C-alpha cells in the first residue's frame, strides 16, 4: 500500500482545473497565431525546466541511445503539430467542441496499439467506441449546420487528437529509459525548434504583442503544463492510470464552464448532447480497458 503526505486526489482536481484553462488562454490571445502561442507556451516551459536539467539531470543526456533520440524527435514533431492543429481549431469552432474532440485521444491511442502491438478490443471497448462516434457525429452535424467554419475547426481538433496520439505512442519506449523531466525537456525543446522554424518560414510576428499576451504565454506554460500535466504525472505514484484518465475526461466539462463564464460562450444543443455522449463513452472505454488501483493517504511525509 502506498502513502502520500498530500492527497493525490486533490492534486488531480487541481490538475483538471488547470488543463481546463488551456483553451481559454488560447482564445484570449486574440492577436497571436496558433503557432506563435504554441511556440511561446513550450519555450517558457523549457526555460522553467532548464535549472532542474542543469543541476540535477544533465548526466542523463549521455545515456540516451540514438534510437531514443530519433523517437524523441518524432514525438517533438507531432507535439508541435498537435498544438498548432488544436490551437488553430479554437479560431473556428467552440471551446466545447474543440476540447471534447481533442479528448478522443485515448480512443485513437487504443486503435494505434491494436495495429502496432496487437492489443485486443474487449466488447466494452468496442461498444464505447461506437458511443463516442455517435457523440462525435452529433457534434459534427450540429456544427455543420451552424457554419462551415465550425465544421472545419472540428476537423482540425480531430487531426490534433491523432497527432497527440502519435506523440504519446512515440514516447512510450523513450519514457522507459529516460526520466520524466529529461524527456519533457528534450521533447519540448525539439518542439520549440520546429515551431520557431515554422514561424520564421511563415514570417510570423515574434515580439510585437500587448503585455497581457506575454502573461498569457507564461500562464500557458505554468498552469495547464506544470500545474496540470505535471500533477497528473506525480499522482501516478499513488493513483491508477485509469483513475487519472477518468479525471482528465472532465477537462471538456471544466473548459466549457470556463468558456461560459469568461467568454460568454454557450454550447449549442448538439454540442451539449454530443459532448455528454462522448464523455460517457470515454468513461465506459476507460473502465473497460483499465484496472482499478487502491490508494491510502498518509499524514506522514513521503521521501
Short mmCIF file of C-alpha atoms in Angstrom, two decimals, residues 51-221:
data_model
loop_
_atom_site.label_atom_id
_atom_site.label_comp_id
_atom_site.label_asym_id
_atom_site.label_seq_id
_atom_site.Cartn_x
_atom_site.Cartn_y
_atom_site.Cartn_z
CA UNK A 51 17.54 24.91 -13.97
CA UNK A 52 16.41 21.38 -13.00
CA UNK A 53 18.23 19.95 -16.02
CA UNK A 54 21.44 21.87 -15.36
CA UNK A 55 21.67 21.00 -11.65
CA UNK A 56 20.09 17.56 -11.42
CA UNK A 57 19.54 15.77 -14.75
CA UNK A 58 22.25 16.79 -17.25
CA UNK A 59 24.11 13.47 -16.71
CA UNK A 60 21.19 11.62 -18.33
CA UNK A 61 21.87 13.03 -21.79
CA UNK A 62 24.97 10.85 -22.21
CA UNK A 63 22.90 7.71 -21.62
CA UNK A 64 20.26 8.36 -24.26
CA UNK A 65 20.56 5.96 -27.19
CA UNK A 66 20.41 7.01 -30.84
CA UNK A 67 17.05 5.25 -31.19
CA UNK A 68 15.59 7.22 -28.28
CA UNK A 69 16.86 10.47 -29.79
CA UNK A 70 15.09 9.71 -33.08
CA UNK A 71 11.90 8.75 -31.22
CA UNK A 72 12.15 11.99 -29.23
CA UNK A 73 12.47 13.99 -32.46
CA UNK A 74 9.40 12.19 -33.82
CA UNK A 75 7.49 12.87 -30.59
CA UNK A 76 8.53 16.54 -30.54
CA UNK A 77 7.45 16.97 -34.16
CA UNK A 78 3.98 15.59 -33.52
CA UNK A 79 3.65 17.54 -30.26
CA UNK A 80 4.28 20.74 -32.24
CA UNK A 81 1.75 19.66 -34.87
CA UNK A 82 -0.79 18.84 -32.15
CA UNK A 83 -0.59 22.30 -30.60
CA UNK A 84 -0.84 24.03 -34.00
CA UNK A 85 -3.90 22.00 -35.00
CA UNK A 86 -5.67 22.28 -31.66
CA UNK A 87 -4.98 25.98 -31.10
CA UNK A 88 -5.98 26.74 -34.70
CA UNK A 89 -9.24 24.79 -34.25
CA UNK A 90 -10.20 27.23 -31.48
CA UNK A 91 -10.24 30.02 -34.09
CA UNK A 92 -13.09 28.29 -35.91
CA UNK A 93 -15.14 26.16 -33.54
CA UNK A 94 -16.32 26.47 -29.95
CA UNK A 95 -14.23 25.63 -26.89
CA UNK A 96 -16.74 22.89 -26.04
CA UNK A 97 -16.49 21.16 -29.44
CA UNK A 98 -12.71 21.54 -29.75
CA UNK A 99 -11.84 20.24 -26.28
CA UNK A 100 -14.30 17.34 -26.46
CA UNK A 101 -12.91 16.19 -29.81
CA UNK A 102 -9.31 16.53 -28.61
CA UNK A 103 -10.29 14.31 -25.68
CA UNK A 104 -10.79 11.41 -28.11
CA UNK A 105 -7.05 10.75 -27.87
CA UNK A 106 -7.49 7.59 -25.69
CA UNK A 107 -9.65 6.04 -28.44
CA UNK A 108 -7.07 6.77 -31.13
CA UNK A 109 -4.29 5.52 -28.83
CA UNK A 110 -6.06 2.22 -28.28
CA UNK A 111 -6.66 1.81 -32.01
CA UNK A 112 -2.96 2.55 -32.56
CA UNK A 113 -1.85 -0.09 -30.05
CA UNK A 114 -4.20 -2.55 -31.75
CA UNK A 115 -2.42 -2.17 -35.09
CA UNK A 116 1.12 -1.70 -33.70
CA UNK A 117 1.20 -4.03 -30.68
CA UNK A 118 -1.73 -6.33 -31.43
CA UNK A 119 -3.76 -5.11 -28.43
CA UNK A 120 -7.20 -6.74 -28.43
CA UNK A 121 -10.50 -4.92 -28.17
CA UNK A 122 -12.88 -6.00 -25.41
CA UNK A 123 -16.63 -5.93 -26.10
CA UNK A 124 -16.92 -2.97 -23.71
CA UNK A 125 -14.24 -1.05 -25.63
CA UNK A 126 -16.00 -1.68 -28.95
CA UNK A 127 -19.36 -0.52 -27.55
CA UNK A 128 -17.77 2.59 -26.03
CA UNK A 129 -16.05 3.45 -29.34
CA UNK A 130 -19.42 3.36 -31.13
CA UNK A 131 -20.92 5.56 -28.38
CA UNK A 132 -18.08 8.06 -28.81
CA UNK A 133 -18.52 8.03 -32.59
CA UNK A 134 -22.22 8.77 -32.13
CA UNK A 135 -21.38 11.75 -29.93
CA UNK A 136 -18.85 12.97 -32.49
CA UNK A 137 -21.40 12.72 -35.30
CA UNK A 138 -23.92 14.74 -33.27
CA UNK A 139 -21.36 17.49 -32.62
CA UNK A 140 -20.21 17.45 -36.25
CA UNK A 141 -23.71 17.63 -37.68
CA UNK A 142 -24.69 20.43 -35.32
CA UNK A 143 -21.55 22.45 -36.10
CA UNK A 144 -22.01 21.86 -39.85
CA UNK A 145 -25.49 23.36 -39.62
CA UNK A 146 -24.06 26.19 -37.54
CA UNK A 147 -21.34 27.09 -40.10
CA UNK A 148 -18.74 25.57 -42.39
CA UNK A 149 -16.03 27.22 -40.28
CA UNK A 150 -17.18 25.37 -37.17
CA UNK A 151 -17.01 22.05 -39.03
CA UNK A 152 -13.51 22.94 -40.24
CA UNK A 153 -12.50 23.66 -36.64
CA UNK A 154 -13.89 20.27 -35.59
CA UNK A 155 -11.77 18.54 -38.25
CA UNK A 156 -8.66 20.37 -37.04
CA UNK A 157 -9.39 19.22 -33.47
CA UNK A 158 -9.78 15.61 -34.64
CA UNK A 159 -6.49 15.81 -36.53
CA UNK A 160 -4.95 17.26 -33.36
CA UNK A 161 -6.19 14.25 -31.38
CA UNK A 162 -4.50 11.94 -33.92
CA UNK A 163 -1.26 13.99 -33.75
CA UNK A 164 -1.11 13.84 -29.95
CA UNK A 165 -1.80 10.09 -30.12
CA UNK A 166 1.27 9.60 -32.32
CA UNK A 167 3.21 11.78 -29.86
CA UNK A 168 2.22 9.52 -26.94
CA UNK A 169 2.92 6.32 -28.87
CA UNK A 170 6.37 7.64 -29.85
CA UNK A 171 7.04 8.49 -26.20
CA UNK A 172 6.32 5.05 -24.75
CA UNK A 173 9.72 3.48 -25.47
CA UNK A 174 11.69 6.60 -24.52
CA UNK A 175 9.92 7.05 -21.18
CA UNK A 176 11.01 3.55 -20.12
CA UNK A 177 14.65 4.64 -20.29
CA UNK A 178 14.62 8.38 -19.60
CA UNK A 179 13.30 10.30 -16.58
CA UNK A 180 10.16 12.37 -16.99
CA UNK A 181 11.87 15.76 -16.56
CA UNK A 182 14.68 14.97 -19.01
CA UNK A 183 12.28 13.53 -21.55
CA UNK A 184 9.91 16.50 -21.22
CA UNK A 185 12.79 18.96 -21.62
CA UNK A 186 14.07 17.21 -24.76
CA UNK A 187 10.69 16.83 -26.45
CA UNK A 188 9.55 20.36 -25.58
CA UNK A 189 12.91 21.67 -26.80
CA UNK A 190 12.58 19.84 -30.12
CA UNK A 191 9.05 21.21 -30.50
CA UNK A 192 10.30 24.74 -29.83
CA UNK A 193 12.93 24.42 -32.57
CA UNK A 194 10.36 23.09 -35.05
CA UNK A 195 7.79 25.74 -34.16
CA UNK A 196 10.39 28.52 -34.36
CA UNK A 197 11.47 27.42 -37.84
CA UNK A 198 7.82 27.09 -38.88
CA UNK A 199 7.05 30.62 -37.66
CA UNK A 200 10.16 32.07 -39.35
CA UNK A 201 9.13 30.48 -42.66
CA UNK A 202 5.62 31.90 -42.25
CA UNK A 203 7.15 35.28 -41.28
CA UNK A 204 5.11 35.41 -38.10
CA UNK A 205 5.44 38.29 -35.69
CA UNK A 206 7.54 37.14 -32.71
CA UNK A 207 7.65 40.21 -30.48
CA UNK A 208 5.02 42.92 -31.06
CA UNK A 209 2.31 41.75 -28.68
CA UNK A 210 0.44 43.51 -25.86
CA UNK A 211 1.68 42.92 -22.30
CA UNK A 212 -1.34 40.76 -21.46
CA UNK A 213 -0.39 38.33 -24.26
CA UNK A 214 3.03 37.73 -22.70
CA UNK A 215 1.32 36.94 -19.39
CA UNK A 216 -0.97 34.52 -21.27
CA UNK A 217 2.07 32.76 -22.83
CA UNK A 218 3.66 32.41 -19.39
CA UNK A 219 0.37 31.28 -17.84
CA UNK A 220 0.03 28.58 -20.51
CA UNK A 221 3.49 27.29 -19.62
#
